């Protein structure tokens, strides 16, 4: 079966991108990351992509203004992308964009949705909120992306235990290691496999 062409959109460190790259050929067999787009020219994720010989593009709001999404769409079309993976991509996509890629955009969120999600819940803020609520269990969620932040259909979730004395930073790291880096590659494979089967029909 032909591999699904995947683009990963990033803004930062790219540890989830790395987990996806490392899973290629093992967990991820039905797709291949052929493009990494960053909206931040200084994102370390770009370095990770280059080291893995993956094509990169930098598309910033500063450079493209109102044409930001159009420019992303152009890059996706030029590279014949079939599946978009948001891995720490810090920009909310419009309904116009998400509806064109219905059930073809995945995102990872570092909590068990519907807890601690939606607008304003990103990065350490998610874990700060979980700790101040005093939850004993948190985790990560992979979901499809629609126009509502963290509002699309859930694909996978994994729970992580909160421990006494956790700081937001410690909890963030545990959620990444025990949940995000595990379920994200698995969900990418699941969706790529489904898309591949649909292509064969
Ligand atoms: C992760 O915590 C992810 O859940 C969230 O943004 C962070 C990205 O980290 N959406 P990285 O760039 O993958 O290291």
Short mmCIF file of C-alpha atoms and ligand atoms in Angstrom, two decimals:
data_model
loop_
_atom_site.label_atom_id
_atom_site.label_comp_id
_atom_site.label_asym_id
_atom_site.label_seq_id
_atom_site.Cartn_x
_atom_site.Cartn_y
_atom_site.Cartn_z
CA UNK A 1 0.00 0.00 0.00
CA UNK A 2 1.24 3.52 -0.82
CA UNK A 3 2.24 5.47 2.26
CA UNK A 4 0.07 8.41 3.28
CA UNK A 5 1.95 11.70 2.88
CA UNK A 6 2.08 13.45 6.26
CA UNK A 7 2.94 17.05 7.16
CA UNK A 8 3.74 17.92 10.77
CA UNK A 9 3.10 21.51 11.87
CA UNK A 10 5.23 22.75 14.75
CA UNK A 11 6.12 25.88 16.71
CA UNK A 12 8.57 24.78 19.38
CA UNK A 13 10.87 22.11 20.68
CA UNK A 14 9.38 19.29 18.68
CA UNK A 15 9.62 16.35 21.07
CA UNK A 16 6.35 15.00 19.68
CA UNK A 17 7.69 15.44 16.15
CA UNK A 18 10.74 13.45 17.29
CA UNK A 19 8.55 10.67 18.69
CA UNK A 20 6.75 10.48 15.34
CA UNK A 21 10.02 10.45 13.38
CA UNK A 22 11.42 7.72 15.65
CA UNK A 23 8.27 5.63 15.21
CA UNK A 24 8.55 5.57 11.43
CA UNK A 25 9.18 2.06 10.21
CA UNK A 26 8.02 0.52 13.48
CA UNK A 27 4.77 1.89 14.93
CA UNK A 28 4.13 4.08 11.88
CA UNK A 29 4.06 1.95 8.73
CA UNK A 30 1.15 3.39 6.79
CA UNK A 31 2.42 6.95 6.49
CA UNK A 32 5.57 8.98 6.05
CA UNK A 33 6.42 12.50 7.24
CA UNK A 34 7.43 14.34 4.08
CA UNK A 35 7.12 17.95 5.27
CA UNK A 36 7.53 19.90 8.50
CA UNK A 37 6.07 23.40 8.61
CA UNK A 38 6.98 25.80 11.41
CA UNK A 39 5.35 29.14 12.16
CA UNK A 40 8.44 30.03 14.19
CA UNK A 41 11.77 30.34 12.43
CA UNK A 42 13.66 29.54 15.64
CA UNK A 43 11.80 26.33 16.50
CA UNK A 44 14.19 23.54 17.44
CA UNK A 45 11.73 21.19 15.73
CA UNK A 46 13.13 22.46 12.40
CA UNK A 47 16.54 21.14 13.41
CA UNK A 48 15.05 17.74 14.23
CA UNK A 49 13.37 17.62 10.81
CA UNK A 50 16.61 18.52 9.04
CA UNK A 51 18.50 15.84 10.93
CA UNK A 52 15.95 13.32 9.71
CA UNK A 53 16.25 14.62 6.13
CA UNK A 54 12.69 15.87 6.09
CA UNK A 55 11.82 18.88 3.98
CA UNK A 56 11.03 22.01 6.03
CA UNK A 57 9.15 25.24 5.45
CA UNK A 58 8.96 28.32 7.67
CA UNK A 59 5.67 30.18 7.33
CA UNK A 60 5.19 32.98 9.85
CA UNK A 61 2.29 35.34 10.49
CA UNK A 62 4.86 38.13 10.53
CA UNK A 63 5.91 37.38 6.96
CA UNK A 64 2.51 36.49 5.50
CA UNK A 65 -0.08 38.33 7.63
CA UNK A 66 -3.60 37.60 6.38
CA UNK A 67 -2.20 35.16 3.79
CA UNK A 68 -0.71 32.93 6.54
CA UNK A 69 -3.16 30.05 6.10
CA UNK A 70 -3.21 30.39 2.32
CA UNK A 71 0.55 29.96 2.33
CA UNK A 72 0.28 26.86 4.53
CA UNK A 73 -2.38 25.43 2.19
CA UNK A 74 -0.12 26.11 -0.78
CA UNK A 75 2.76 24.19 0.80
CA UNK A 76 0.42 21.30 1.69
CA UNK A 77 -0.94 21.11 -1.85
CA UNK A 78 2.46 21.39 -3.51
CA UNK A 79 3.64 18.47 -1.40
CA UNK A 80 0.46 16.43 -1.94
CA UNK A 81 -0.16 16.16 1.81
CA UNK A 82 -2.98 13.83 2.85
CA UNK A 83 -2.70 14.02 6.64
CA UNK A 84 -1.76 16.98 8.83
CA UNK A 85 -0.36 16.48 12.32
CA UNK A 86 -0.27 19.41 14.75
CA UNK A 87 2.58 18.76 17.17
CA UNK A 88 2.84 21.76 19.47
CA UNK A 89 1.58 24.11 16.74
CA UNK A 90 0.66 27.32 18.56
CA UNK A 91 -1.75 28.86 16.11
CA UNK A 92 -5.50 28.30 15.90
CA UNK A 93 -6.63 27.35 12.40
CA UNK A 94 -9.79 28.85 10.89
CA UNK A 95 -12.96 26.95 10.07
CA UNK A 96 -12.25 27.58 6.41
CA UNK A 97 -8.96 25.68 6.77
CA UNK A 98 -10.10 22.87 9.07
CA UNK A 99 -13.20 22.10 7.03
CA UNK A 100 -11.09 21.58 3.91
CA UNK A 101 -9.17 18.90 5.81
CA UNK A 102 -12.08 17.29 7.64
CA UNK A 103 -10.83 14.25 9.65
CA UNK A 104 -7.37 14.78 8.17
CA UNK A 105 -5.89 16.98 10.93
CA UNK A 106 -4.73 15.53 14.27
CA UNK A 107 -3.65 17.36 17.40
CA UNK A 108 -2.26 16.29 20.76
CA UNK A 109 -3.38 18.02 23.92
CA UNK A 110 -1.66 17.42 27.28
CA UNK A 111 -4.76 16.67 29.38
CA UNK A 112 -7.70 14.32 29.39
CA UNK A 113 -10.20 16.31 27.30
CA UNK A 114 -12.71 17.74 28.30
CA UNK A 115 -10.63 18.76 31.33
CA UNK A 116 -8.22 21.69 31.05
CA UNK A 117 -8.65 22.35 27.36
CA UNK A 118 -9.83 25.01 24.95
CA UNK A 119 -8.63 28.54 24.42
CA UNK A 120 -5.88 29.64 26.81
CA UNK A 121 -4.98 26.09 27.86
CA UNK A 122 -1.60 25.51 26.31
CA UNK A 123 1.90 24.56 27.47
CA UNK A 124 2.51 24.72 31.21
CA UNK A 125 -0.86 26.43 31.82
CA UNK A 126 -2.60 23.09 31.32
CA UNK A 127 -0.52 21.39 34.02
CA UNK A 128 -0.76 24.40 36.37
CA UNK A 129 -4.55 24.18 36.10
CA UNK A 130 -4.55 20.43 36.74
CA UNK A 131 -2.37 20.86 39.83
CA UNK A 132 -4.39 23.74 41.23
CA UNK A 133 -7.59 21.73 40.81
CA UNK A 134 -5.91 18.91 42.70
CA UNK A 135 -6.73 16.15 40.20
CA UNK A 136 -5.04 12.83 40.93
CA UNK A 137 -5.05 11.70 37.30
CA UNK A 138 -4.31 13.67 34.15
CA UNK A 139 -3.00 12.56 30.76
CA UNK A 140 -3.02 13.31 27.06
CA UNK A 141 -5.57 13.27 24.25
CA UNK A 142 -5.18 12.92 20.50
CA UNK A 143 -8.14 14.33 18.61
CA UNK A 144 -9.25 15.45 15.18
CA UNK A 145 -9.12 19.18 14.66
CA UNK A 146 -12.12 21.32 13.85
CA UNK A 147 -12.68 25.05 14.31
CA UNK A 148 -13.23 24.70 18.08
CA UNK A 149 -9.91 24.64 20.00
CA UNK A 150 -9.49 21.07 21.35
CA UNK A 151 -13.10 20.41 20.29
CA UNK A 152 -12.79 17.71 17.61
CA UNK A 153 -13.58 14.02 17.90
CA UNK A 154 -11.30 12.12 20.30
CA UNK A 155 -9.05 9.41 18.82
CA UNK A 156 -6.94 8.28 21.78
CA UNK A 157 -6.34 9.08 25.44
CA UNK A 158 -3.91 7.89 28.07
CA UNK A 159 -4.03 8.59 31.78
CA UNK A 160 -1.02 9.64 33.87
CA UNK A 161 -0.90 9.71 37.68
CA UNK A 162 -0.28 13.00 39.44
CA UNK A 163 2.24 12.56 42.26
CA UNK A 164 2.62 14.45 45.53
CA UNK A 165 4.97 17.38 45.12
CA UNK A 166 4.61 17.59 41.34
CA UNK A 167 5.48 20.93 39.81
CA UNK A 168 3.94 21.92 36.45
CA UNK A 169 7.29 21.17 34.80
CA UNK A 170 7.64 17.72 36.37
CA UNK A 171 4.06 16.83 35.49
CA UNK A 172 4.47 18.12 31.93
CA UNK A 173 7.47 15.88 31.42
CA UNK A 174 5.70 12.81 32.86
CA UNK A 175 2.66 13.39 30.64
CA UNK A 176 4.94 13.64 27.61
CA UNK A 177 6.98 10.53 28.42
CA UNK A 178 4.15 8.29 29.57
CA UNK A 179 1.35 9.48 27.32
CA UNK A 180 2.06 11.92 24.48
CA UNK A 181 5.07 10.21 22.89
CA UNK A 182 3.25 6.86 23.14
CA UNK A 183 -0.26 7.58 21.88
CA UNK A 184 0.58 10.19 19.25
CA UNK A 185 2.56 7.87 16.92
CA UNK A 186 -0.06 5.14 17.49
CA UNK A 187 -2.89 7.50 16.53
CA UNK A 188 -0.99 8.75 13.48
CA UNK A 189 -0.62 5.14 12.34
CA UNK A 190 -4.28 4.37 13.01
CA UNK A 191 -5.51 7.32 10.94
CA UNK A 192 -2.93 6.86 8.15
CA UNK A 193 -3.93 3.22 7.88
CA UNK A 194 -7.60 4.13 7.60
CA UNK A 195 -6.85 6.76 4.94
CA UNK A 196 -4.69 4.27 3.06
CA UNK A 197 -7.48 1.71 3.03
CA UNK A 198 -9.88 4.34 1.75
CA UNK A 199 -7.43 5.22 -1.05
CA UNK A 200 -7.43 1.58 -2.15
CA UNK A 201 -11.23 1.38 -2.44
C1 LIG B 1 3.05 19.27 24.01
O1 LIG B 1 2.84 19.29 25.39
C2 LIG B 1 1.74 19.08 23.31
O2 LIG B 1 0.83 18.31 24.03
C3 LIG B 1 1.23 20.48 23.18
O3 LIG B 1 2.36 21.27 22.97
C4 LIG B 1 3.52 20.63 23.49
C5 LIG B 1 4.50 20.51 22.38
O4 LIG B 1 5.75 20.04 22.75
N1 LIG B 1 0.22 20.55 22.15
P1 LIG B 1 6.82 19.60 21.65
O5 LIG B 1 7.09 20.79 20.75
O6 LIG B 1 6.25 18.45 20.88
O7 LIG B 1 8.03 19.22 22.44
#
